[in-house]
Amino acid sequence: MADVLMQAEHLHKEFHVPGGVVSAVSDVSLTLYKGETLALVGESGCGKSTLGRVLLNLIEPSSGKVVFDGQDLSTLSAREMRSIRRRMQIIFQDPFASLDPRMTVGQIIEEPLKIHGLMPDRAERRAFVCHLMERIGIRPEYYTRSPHQFSGGQRQRIGIARALVLNPDLVVCDEPVSALDVSIQAQILNLLQDLQAERGLTYLFISHDLSVVRYISQRVCVMFLGCVCETGPSEAVYTHPLHPYSRFLLDAVPQPDPELRKEDRDLLQGEIPSPIAPPSGCRFRTRCPYAQPICAQQRPEMKDYGNGRACACFFPLTEDQHE
Amino acid sequence: MNDTELLKIEDLQTSFQTKRGVVRAVDGVSFSIAPGETLGIVGESGCGKSMTALSVMGLLEKNGKVTRGSIVFDGQDLLALSSRQRRSMCGDKLSMIFQEPMTSLNPVQTVGHQVRETLMVHGQVKTRDDAKARIIDLFRQVGIPDPERRYNSYPHQLSGGLRQRVMIAMAMACEPKLLIADEPTTALDVTIEAQILHLMRKLSREHNTAVMMITHNLGVVAEICDRVCVMYAGKIVEQAEVHELFRNPIHPYTNGLLRSLPKMQSGQERLYNIRGMIPDLVNMPAGCRFAPRCDHACARCREDEPQLIDVGNNHLVRCFCRGEEDRHG
């Protein structure tokens, strides 16, 4: 197996809200290998974005630890943390909210360099930024334009340039194409793949869109209500999911092919339970057609199924249940 | 009235007065919907799909108006009706659901009250008690659990999926002949989306309600539509029966859209992408509006505008290169 870039162990994150405590991330452990794309998928409120931010230490975990390239992030001083931040960056979902409207495109992209005191020479910095802009598909002449003069797809390119200007190892992509039209989405996905190949980037790709995840990721991690249900190579999880939730989630996606209509296929019933009062035991059990008494009593542990696959379920799906 | 045409739109043009000039958001759109049929109108942002729907409903903003064409619904020319006559039709024979149910429900009234209003305005029920019984039955039909209790809930107490079910209950309350759904599942999670699509299909079949499904999602189109119109920059570029369209997409835009979608079944090496961006609506290119982004465009495409022509099987295409090539063999 490739080298480990980041490892998370037993991460928990709780938020205090009026009416109780939300455990947004509950006992999550995962490993990110150098050069891969690991996708976090799940529906709204499953904790995927919170987990992404906890991994970058943008939100401090309530307990558990994150090790990045051998260094435990919780033990670092502010100064050490800052130098390690250069190596991990994030791209946000909404390209309208994540760019400062009062700054020019050039200023937005070069700001990380200034903050980290890199390339103090202005001309050199500008040349570097222009070169990056060209690579990312924004004409360098637009250096002095404002974000509002750009479309959603172009803004997302600017956000990508800002994330890459420090030459990071890890980029967390938090729903980077969800706000974009299909034809623009394809442009951005291809760009992300090219950049990964050129620069050896590692991506943590957070998305609710299962088709996009299938395309971009080598490994996938399915989340439900703060917990990881299943992880494994994307191909294997998509063709033979082990966790019942993975299967229902994959089956629910409307396919762009009328021959694949799911007129009679069974749909997942009910709604996502409240994260303030999650069900006891397995958090998916209230919607799970296979639930047994034990699912209410005990929380299923992540169990290894070989070939890089793991699943947290007392009754994982067997070969014939996939038919 | 032709009984295969519940709604017939001909040469519809909807224009908006903006600071930068006149925008023709919908420009020469024609199609019809048969009773009980589900027609998909698909396209990316700014293609005019929502404005087509709002033109039918008579819900355009003040700066917008229908500047050409006709809309005939159930034998009546909607554009010739007074605004009062039109209003009485909306919610009764013709109703609409929107993308974000939270912004279309009144936050300070219970959902039961809001559905009751619809029923009483259109004279469907006489008393409050009759109304309540009807609404609880409606809530049950749209799959709202514990409908007696939900009758007294406020919108913020319901999840997004339940709010959309309330909107559907309200839209179906007077058993409309046509339901216009504008991105009804876009704000919902995928497992909830599947439930709502299933519900819409069931209701449409049980009540023979025609549906105009406005969406950007080709998966949703493939899942529930009978026929599809693909729109680009204010015009229909391709129209066909759903299986025909997905099996044999002819217009380079439709083809490009389908090829740029990541697929669930197998890993792909690389996605096709349509280069460039949608044109500025104030400053449309001459000739075919898709020509600047099209791999097949020739000199003629940049000068003349192609017409929507039937290439057989009721498959209409607006393209010089592909359509005629196919037609001539």
XYZ file of C-alpha atoms in Angstrom:
652
model
C 0.000 0.000 0.000
C 1.068 3.578 -0.608
C 2.383 5.823 2.137
C -0.003 7.241 4.687
C -0.464 11.021 4.531
C -3.063 11.483 7.229
C -4.600 9.310 9.850
C -7.575 10.043 12.079
C -8.248 7.979 15.178
C -11.501 7.871 17.092
C -12.498 11.413 16.257
C -15.482 12.909 18.010
C -16.961 16.343 17.573
C -19.871 17.573 19.617
C -21.685 20.865 19.234
C -23.790 22.359 21.997
C -27.031 23.665 20.562
C -30.261 24.858 22.149
C -32.055 21.654 23.075
C -29.052 19.408 23.530
C -25.784 18.186 22.150
C -25.282 17.215 18.522
C -22.624 14.626 17.961
C -21.729 15.633 14.427
C -18.782 13.269 14.189
C -18.937 10.148 16.292
C -15.960 7.835 16.637
C -14.559 8.178 13.136
C -11.216 6.668 12.180
C -9.819 6.894 8.688
C -6.592 6.812 6.720
C -5.672 8.937 3.729
C -2.905 7.662 1.459
C -0.556 9.881 -0.524
C -1.767 10.696 -4.016
C -5.248 9.185 -3.687
C -8.724 10.653 -3.788
C -10.821 9.545 -0.845
C -14.467 10.570 -1.013
C -16.700 11.243 1.969
C -20.308 10.719 0.916
C -23.576 10.982 2.738
C -26.744 13.016 2.975
C -27.124 16.404 4.631
C -26.307 16.387 8.315
C -24.199 13.237 8.152
C -21.157 15.131 9.381
C -19.032 14.960 6.245
C -18.222 18.676 6.103
C -17.581 18.848 9.853
C -15.245 15.871 9.552
C -13.380 17.601 6.707
C -12.860 20.677 8.866
C -11.841 18.661 11.927
C -9.222 16.858 9.846
C -7.746 20.223 8.840
C -7.938 21.378 12.438
C -10.160 24.275 11.364
C -12.503 22.940 14.038
C -10.920 21.339 17.071
C -12.080 17.782 17.742
C -13.815 17.051 21.076
C -11.644 13.960 21.358
C -9.479 11.719 19.221
C -6.460 12.668 17.183
C -5.362 13.536 13.680
C -1.845 12.666 12.538
C -0.584 14.453 9.414
C 2.630 13.130 7.918
C 3.731 11.748 11.275
C 2.793 14.808 13.356
C -0.061 14.756 15.834
C -1.897 18.023 15.123
C -3.200 18.398 18.658
C 0.344 18.617 20.077
C 1.522 21.399 17.752
C 2.046 25.000 18.807
C 0.239 27.729 16.881
C 3.422 28.444 14.973
C 4.029 24.834 14.030
C 0.376 24.502 13.044
C 0.697 27.458 10.741
C 3.636 25.995 8.902
C 1.816 22.707 8.475
C -1.270 24.513 7.167
C 0.696 25.396 4.061
C 0.512 21.747 3.212
C -3.243 21.362 3.606
C -5.798 23.534 1.879
C -9.533 23.582 1.220
C -11.872 24.422 -1.675
C -15.382 25.450 -0.704
C -18.775 24.744 -2.227
C -20.129 28.203 -2.840
C -17.874 30.190 -5.145
C -19.997 33.282 -4.484
C -19.544 33.268 -0.713
C -15.941 32.105 -0.479
C -14.223 34.941 -2.387
C -13.893 38.409 -0.838
C -15.846 40.753 -3.147
C -13.573 43.709 -2.356
C -10.362 42.027 -3.416
C -9.134 41.533 -6.954
C -8.585 38.062 -8.322
C -4.821 38.525 -8.124
C -4.995 39.633 -4.487
C -7.192 36.663 -3.589
C -4.802 34.169 -5.121
C -1.598 35.740 -3.750
C -2.903 36.328 -0.225
C -1.788 32.912 1.111
C 1.767 33.638 -0.133
C 1.814 36.932 1.760
C 0.403 35.422 4.934
C 3.091 32.761 4.940
C 5.803 35.255 4.033
C 6.717 33.463 0.832
C 7.959 35.238 -2.277
C 8.453 38.679 -0.769
C 9.407 40.066 -4.166
C 6.268 41.558 -5.672
C 7.124 41.080 -9.309
C 8.137 37.488 -8.717
C 4.935 36.840 -6.779
C 2.810 38.358 -9.501
C 4.507 36.336 -12.192
C 3.956 33.184 -10.153
C 0.261 33.966 -9.653
C -0.225 34.769 -13.339
C 1.387 31.505 -14.296
C -0.961 29.634 -11.960
C -3.980 31.554 -13.285
C -3.104 30.502 -16.786
C -2.830 26.869 -15.739
C -6.180 26.985 -13.986
C -7.955 28.521 -16.968
C -8.304 32.182 -15.956
C -6.625 34.655 -18.281
C -3.776 36.474 -16.496
C -5.111 39.799 -17.849
C -7.956 39.370 -15.371
C -5.528 39.778 -12.450
C -7.128 43.085 -11.455
C -10.763 42.097 -11.941
C -13.201 41.543 -9.073
C -14.914 38.226 -8.329
C -18.353 39.572 -9.313
C -17.191 39.847 -12.919
C -16.873 36.073 -13.149
C -19.322 33.213 -13.579
C -19.710 30.429 -11.010
C -17.372 28.077 -12.845
C -14.648 30.709 -13.192
C -14.968 31.633 -9.530
C -14.501 28.012 -8.603
C -11.306 28.056 -10.663
C -10.142 31.070 -8.662
C -10.874 29.176 -5.434
C -8.808 26.263 -6.726
C -5.916 28.575 -7.611
C -5.990 30.051 -4.107
C -5.854 26.554 -2.609
C -2.947 25.507 -4.827
C -0.758 28.605 -4.627
C 1.078 27.257 -1.563
C 1.731 23.953 -3.309
C -0.059 21.831 -0.701
C 0.023 18.046 -0.303
C -3.598 17.676 0.731
C -6.638 19.504 -0.613
C -10.035 19.054 1.004
C -12.641 19.650 -1.713
C -15.928 20.389 0.052
C -18.724 19.929 -2.532
C -16.646 21.811 -5.132
C -19.034 21.223 -8.050
C -22.448 21.155 -6.346
C -23.291 24.739 -7.256
C -22.307 24.345 -10.910
C -24.188 23.414 -14.070
C -23.464 20.006 -15.584
C -21.322 21.254 -18.460
C -19.214 23.398 -16.112
C -19.062 20.629 -13.516
C -17.324 18.363 -16.037
C -14.745 21.080 -16.777
C -13.908 21.498 -13.084
C -13.756 17.746 -12.374
C -11.346 17.254 -15.265
C -9.237 20.172 -14.071
C -9.052 18.710 -10.547
C -7.917 15.384 -11.989
C -5.256 16.962 -14.203
C -3.893 18.990 -11.296
C -3.734 15.888 -9.136
C -1.741 14.045 -11.797
C 0.637 16.980 -12.337
C 1.280 17.790 -8.707
C 0.755 14.488 -6.931
C -2.020 15.976 -4.807
C -4.055 14.014 -2.300
C -7.761 14.869 -2.274
C -10.368 14.421 0.390
C -13.456 14.892 -1.757
C -16.649 15.667 0.162
C -19.854 15.259 -1.815
C -23.461 14.193 -1.705
C -23.400 13.399 -5.423
C -22.736 9.703 -5.830
C -22.090 9.846 -9.581
C -19.424 12.510 -9.137
C -17.836 10.480 -6.338
C -17.749 7.370 -8.508
C -15.904 9.322 -11.179
C -13.348 11.140 -9.064
C -12.451 8.806 -6.188
C -10.464 5.636 -5.764
C -11.770 4.989 -2.265
C -15.006 5.981 -0.631
C -16.207 6.395 2.910
C -20.007 6.369 3.415
C -21.311 8.336 6.382
C -24.652 8.363 8.149
C -25.505 10.654 11.040
C -21.941 11.246 12.214
C -20.714 7.679 11.798
C -18.844 5.878 9.063
C -20.936 2.934 7.805
C -18.581 1.576 5.234
C -15.251 2.262 3.567
C -13.564 0.587 0.644
C -12.402 0.902 -2.943
C -15.114 2.801 -4.871
C -15.553 0.092 -7.483
C -16.229 -2.574 -4.838
C -18.538 -0.422 -2.712
C -20.579 0.652 -5.746
C -20.970 -2.813 -7.196
C -21.302 -4.798 -3.950
C -22.071 -2.565 -0.988
C -21.821 -4.258 2.398
C -23.815 -1.820 4.512
C -27.598 -1.668 3.881
C -27.447 2.133 3.947
C -24.803 2.195 1.194
C -27.047 0.054 -0.953
C -30.165 2.170 -0.440
C -28.213 5.348 -1.043
C -26.740 4.053 -4.296
C -30.102 2.674 -5.423
C -31.862 5.983 -4.797
C -29.838 7.946 -7.356
C -31.948 8.676 -10.443
C -29.975 7.379 -13.420
C -29.756 9.274 -16.709
C -31.139 6.243 -18.527
C -34.871 5.543 -18.740
C -34.144 1.810 -19.093
C -32.954 1.840 -15.472
C -36.127 3.270 -13.923
C -36.800 2.026 -10.460
C -40.557 1.685 -10.669
C -40.750 -1.299 -8.357
C -37.473 -1.201 -6.557
C -37.713 -0.801 -2.784
C -37.046 2.685 -1.535
C -35.578 3.631 1.772
C -38.495 4.737 3.919
C -38.636 7.460 6.537
C -36.377 10.400 7.172
C -32.996 10.996 8.757
C -33.350 10.877 12.577
C -32.582 13.959 14.654
C -28.868 14.287 15.375
C -29.728 15.608 18.861
C -31.343 12.315 19.813
C -29.804 9.699 17.526
C -31.152 6.142 17.835
C -29.365 3.856 20.298
C -27.003 1.227 18.948
C -26.711 1.493 15.173
C -27.817 4.947 14.098
C -29.282 3.636 10.873
C -31.482 0.981 12.475
C -34.731 3.026 12.487
C -34.703 3.110 8.678
C -33.107 -0.287 8.128
C -35.361 -3.109 6.900
C -32.872 -5.699 8.201
C -32.660 -4.389 11.774
C -32.747 -6.929 14.625
C -32.976 -6.383 18.401
C -29.181 -6.367 18.769
C -28.963 -3.304 16.472
C -30.769 -1.254 19.142
C -28.637 -2.525 22.000
C -25.116 -2.290 20.696
C -23.256 -0.059 18.362
C -21.710 -2.111 15.538
C -17.921 -1.845 15.343
C -16.050 -1.297 12.088
C -15.092 -4.773 10.915
C -12.438 -5.606 8.331
C -13.631 -7.539 5.255
C -10.306 -7.685 3.410
C -9.199 -5.932 0.214
C -9.324 -2.600 1.992
C -13.003 -2.938 2.840
C -14.600 -2.337 6.223
C -18.190 -2.034 7.374
C -20.002 -1.304 10.626
C -23.045 -3.578 10.556
C -24.150 -6.712 12.404
C -25.855 -8.029 9.268
C -23.842 -6.940 6.243
C -25.334 -7.682 2.837
C -24.438 -10.981 1.233
C -23.892 -11.763 -2.423
C -27.536 -12.820 -3.117
C -29.024 -9.741 -1.448
C -27.521 -7.665 -4.214
C -29.885 -9.115 -6.749
C -60.342 21.104 -28.070
C -57.946 18.474 -29.204
C -58.016 15.820 -26.487
C -54.324 15.070 -26.906
C -53.482 18.638 -25.993
C -54.271 19.773 -22.470
C -51.722 22.568 -22.733
C -50.570 23.966 -26.030
C -47.892 26.609 -26.167
C -47.102 28.197 -29.488
C -44.206 30.470 -30.353
C -43.961 31.758 -26.793
C -41.671 34.696 -26.259
C -41.153 36.102 -22.763
C -39.090 39.259 -22.438
C -37.631 41.108 -19.479
C -36.765 44.755 -19.269
C -33.364 44.969 -17.535
C -30.809 47.707 -16.967
C -28.663 46.251 -19.699
C -31.469 45.962 -22.215
C -34.248 43.603 -23.204
C -33.654 39.963 -22.370
C -35.670 37.363 -24.244
C -35.565 34.635 -21.630
C -37.947 32.478 -23.655
C -37.749 32.945 -27.400
C -40.114 31.087 -29.704
C -40.934 28.034 -27.615
C -43.696 25.653 -28.763
C -44.811 22.385 -27.190
C -47.900 20.638 -25.918
C -48.752 18.340 -23.039
C -51.418 15.631 -23.231
C -53.703 14.810 -20.284
C -51.868 12.552 -17.818
C -48.534 13.013 -19.576
C -45.302 13.983 -17.822
C -43.219 16.327 -19.942
C -39.700 17.182 -18.827
C -38.152 20.546 -19.597
C -34.460 20.240 -19.017
C -31.579 22.664 -19.358
C -28.925 24.526 -17.416
C -29.330 27.768 -15.502
C -30.569 30.643 -17.618
C -31.975 28.475 -20.404
C -35.510 29.789 -19.824
C -37.104 26.650 -18.408
C -38.444 28.298 -15.239
C -39.581 31.380 -17.158
C -41.601 29.140 -19.465
C -43.360 27.726 -16.390
C -43.951 31.134 -14.834
C -45.355 32.424 -18.135
C -47.947 29.628 -18.067
C -48.820 30.367 -14.445
C -48.953 34.124 -15.036
C -46.450 34.654 -12.248
C -43.813 36.714 -14.068
C -42.110 39.549 -12.215
C -43.274 43.086 -13.057
C -40.457 43.702 -15.536
C -41.316 40.593 -17.527
C -44.099 39.849 -19.957
C -45.187 37.521 -22.683
C -44.405 39.463 -25.852
C -45.491 36.938 -28.464
C -47.249 33.624 -28.908
C -50.147 31.838 -27.280
C -50.804 29.579 -24.311
C -53.962 27.492 -24.585
C -54.874 25.446 -21.529
C -57.915 23.187 -21.385
C -59.422 24.952 -24.408
C -58.941 28.474 -23.063
C -56.467 31.033 -24.265
C -54.769 31.985 -20.988
C -53.328 35.214 -22.355
C -56.828 36.457 -23.263
C -58.202 35.951 -19.732
C -58.489 38.721 -17.176
C -56.100 38.451 -14.278
C -59.037 37.537 -12.055
C -60.099 34.666 -14.297
C -56.526 33.490 -14.438
C -56.172 33.518 -10.696
C -59.236 31.409 -10.201
C -57.729 28.841 -12.542
C -54.414 28.732 -10.678
C -54.520 26.363 -7.762
C -57.677 24.794 -9.166
C -57.085 23.297 -12.616
C -53.479 24.372 -12.790
C -51.039 24.329 -9.903
C -47.364 24.603 -9.234
C -44.745 23.398 -6.766
C -41.357 25.018 -6.290
C -37.821 24.046 -5.467
C -37.594 25.328 -1.919
C -40.734 24.479 0.037
C -39.647 26.625 2.979
C -39.908 29.836 0.992
C -43.231 28.920 -0.570
C -45.012 28.107 2.688
C -46.155 30.813 5.090
C -44.009 30.455 8.225
C -46.592 31.881 10.652
C -49.518 29.649 9.720
C -49.941 25.948 10.310
C -49.666 23.764 7.245
C -53.246 22.560 7.756
C -54.487 26.137 7.650
C -52.622 26.816 4.415
C -53.986 23.795 2.604
C -57.490 24.623 3.900
C -57.227 28.091 2.400
C -56.647 26.604 -1.051
C -59.665 24.335 -0.700
C -61.974 27.080 0.575
C -60.912 29.724 -1.963
C -61.794 27.362 -4.786
C -65.085 26.369 -3.133
C -64.101 22.738 -2.787
C -65.379 22.488 0.782
C -68.020 24.342 2.735
C -67.052 23.942 6.378
C -63.850 23.777 8.375
C -64.611 20.259 9.549
C -65.098 19.001 5.995
C -61.862 20.692 5.069
C -59.948 19.114 7.917
C -61.122 15.623 7.016
C -60.172 16.194 3.371
C -56.748 17.540 4.280
C -55.938 14.693 6.629
C -56.869 12.328 3.840
C -54.654 14.299 1.427
C -51.748 14.228 3.865
C -52.153 10.477 4.103
C -52.122 10.176 0.309
C -48.854 12.087 0.025
C -47.281 9.932 2.719
C -47.107 12.339 5.658
C -46.829 10.186 8.787
C -49.217 10.982 11.646
C -51.346 13.399 9.556
C -53.698 14.451 12.402
C -50.768 15.804 14.368
C -49.033 17.320 11.325
C -52.190 19.263 10.474
C -51.321 21.646 13.295
C -47.572 21.853 12.603
C -45.800 24.966 11.415
C -43.501 24.669 8.378
C -40.316 25.050 10.459
C -41.293 21.986 12.490
C -41.130 19.806 9.387
C -38.145 18.437 7.491
C -37.495 19.473 3.881
C -39.008 16.234 2.596
C -42.202 16.674 4.639
C -42.524 20.310 3.577
C -42.345 19.253 -0.058
C -45.054 16.671 0.664
C -47.224 19.436 2.144
C -46.646 21.523 -1.003
C -47.673 18.562 -3.144
C -50.772 18.011 -1.000
C -51.677 21.676 -1.460
C -51.042 21.544 -5.200
C -53.106 18.366 -5.577
C -55.909 19.532 -3.253
C -58.246 20.627 -6.063
C -57.228 17.743 -8.337
C -55.613 19.911 -11.005
C -55.358 18.778 -14.611
C -51.812 20.078 -14.847
C -49.134 20.272 -12.168
C -46.049 22.353 -12.895
C -43.099 21.218 -10.794
C -40.067 23.513 -10.823
C -37.027 21.562 -9.581
C -39.164 19.877 -6.880
C -36.385 17.607 -5.604
C -33.280 19.725 -6.115
C -33.091 20.814 -2.470
C -33.680 17.305 -1.115
C -31.373 14.464 -0.169
C -31.167 11.623 -2.613
C -33.147 9.056 -0.570
C -35.902 11.653 -0.023
C -35.763 12.669 -3.691
C -36.459 9.060 -4.677
C -39.503 9.034 -2.352
C -40.895 12.300 -3.777
C -40.411 11.215 -7.403
C -42.163 7.955 -6.604
C -45.032 9.878 -4.998
C -45.377 12.244 -7.969
C -45.528 9.346 -10.393
C -48.145 7.587 -8.255
C -50.367 10.665 -7.926
C -50.086 11.518 -11.599
C -51.212 8.012 -12.544
C -54.035 7.794 -10.007
C -55.541 11.159 -10.900
C -54.474 11.336 -14.546
C -52.713 14.607 -13.781
C -50.384 15.972 -16.425
C -47.012 17.151 -15.106
C -44.612 19.724 -16.500
C -41.336 18.789 -14.820
C -38.755 21.571 -14.893
C -35.315 20.273 -13.964
C -31.600 20.493 -14.626
C -31.175 16.843 -13.664
C -31.174 14.357 -16.538
C -31.502 11.541 -14.000
C -34.850 12.943 -12.828
C -35.972 13.266 -16.461
C -35.070 9.654 -17.219
C -36.790 8.530 -14.033
C -40.265 10.007 -14.474
C -40.816 11.827 -17.780
C -42.658 10.498 -20.834
C -41.349 13.143 -23.209
C -38.550 15.699 -22.962
C -37.757 19.173 -24.271
C -34.119 20.228 -23.998
C -33.705 24.001 -23.773
C -30.654 26.114 -24.459
C -30.473 29.920 -24.290
C -34.249 30.461 -24.481
C -35.003 27.940 -27.211
C -35.938 24.290 -27.460
C -33.038 22.556 -29.206
C -34.362 19.022 -29.081
C -37.622 17.312 -28.233
C -38.423 13.604 -28.177
C -39.987 10.707 -26.333
C -37.778 9.936 -23.328
C -36.354 6.570 -24.449
C -35.706 7.949 -27.919
C -33.904 11.002 -26.536
C -31.547 9.065 -24.286
C -30.942 6.346 -26.879
C -30.471 8.686 -29.809
C -29.566 12.228 -28.740
C -28.995 14.201 -31.944
C -28.353 17.808 -30.991
C -24.692 18.365 -30.076
C -25.794 20.126 -26.874
C -27.946 17.222 -25.662
C -25.241 14.830 -26.655
C -22.600 16.881 -24.853
C -24.712 17.110 -21.702
C -25.224 13.358 -21.583
C -21.546 12.678 -22.187
C -20.435 15.132 -19.513
C -22.421 13.328 -16.805
C -20.416 11.042 -14.548
C -22.008 7.581 -14.562
C -22.700 5.337 -11.584
C -22.080 2.051 -13.368
C -18.426 2.191 -14.240
C -15.364 4.266 -13.671
C -14.678 6.570 -16.614
C -11.293 7.718 -17.723
C -12.273 11.240 -18.516
C -15.475 13.247 -18.820
C -16.395 14.946 -22.046
C -16.782 18.652 -21.482
C -18.643 21.255 -23.429
C -16.195 24.118 -23.818
C -16.993 27.703 -22.954
C -20.064 29.052 -21.213
C -23.691 29.870 -21.930
C -24.048 33.070 -23.994
C -24.989 36.397 -22.487
C -28.769 36.714 -22.870
C -28.494 40.410 -23.718
C -25.977 39.717 -26.410
C -26.916 36.505 -28.192
C -24.669 35.156 -30.919
C -26.065 35.313 -34.462
C -27.144 32.054 -36.049
C -27.318 28.996 -33.825
C -26.956 30.001 -30.183
C -24.931 26.927 -29.395
C -22.514 27.386 -32.317
C -19.720 29.088 -30.295
C -19.471 25.972 -28.082
C -20.185 23.352 -30.705
C -17.578 20.960 -32.111
C -19.581 20.516 -35.314
C -20.351 24.159 -36.097
C -19.797 25.304 -39.667
C -19.960 28.740 -41.300
C -23.694 28.457 -41.880
C -24.339 27.829 -38.156
C -22.819 31.208 -37.323
C -25.062 33.079 -39.772
C -28.468 31.423 -40.103
C -30.648 30.201 -37.338
C -31.657 26.548 -37.652
C -35.353 25.639 -37.307
C -36.748 22.876 -35.142
C -37.320 20.037 -37.629
C -38.835 16.584 -37.252
C -36.267 13.908 -38.041
C -38.830 11.108 -37.624
C -40.483 9.440 -34.608
C -41.701 12.857 -33.405
C -38.076 13.637 -32.659
C -37.463 17.351 -33.206
C -33.985 18.841 -33.532
C -32.758 22.390 -34.062
C -29.455 21.834 -35.849
C -28.220 22.175 -39.426
C -25.391 19.732 -39.315
C -26.766 16.816 -37.389
C -30.487 16.964 -38.025
C -30.324 17.304 -41.795
C -27.465 14.919 -42.139
C -29.542 12.323 -40.314
C -32.661 13.126 -42.266
C -30.989 12.862 -45.605
C -29.437 9.607 -44.592
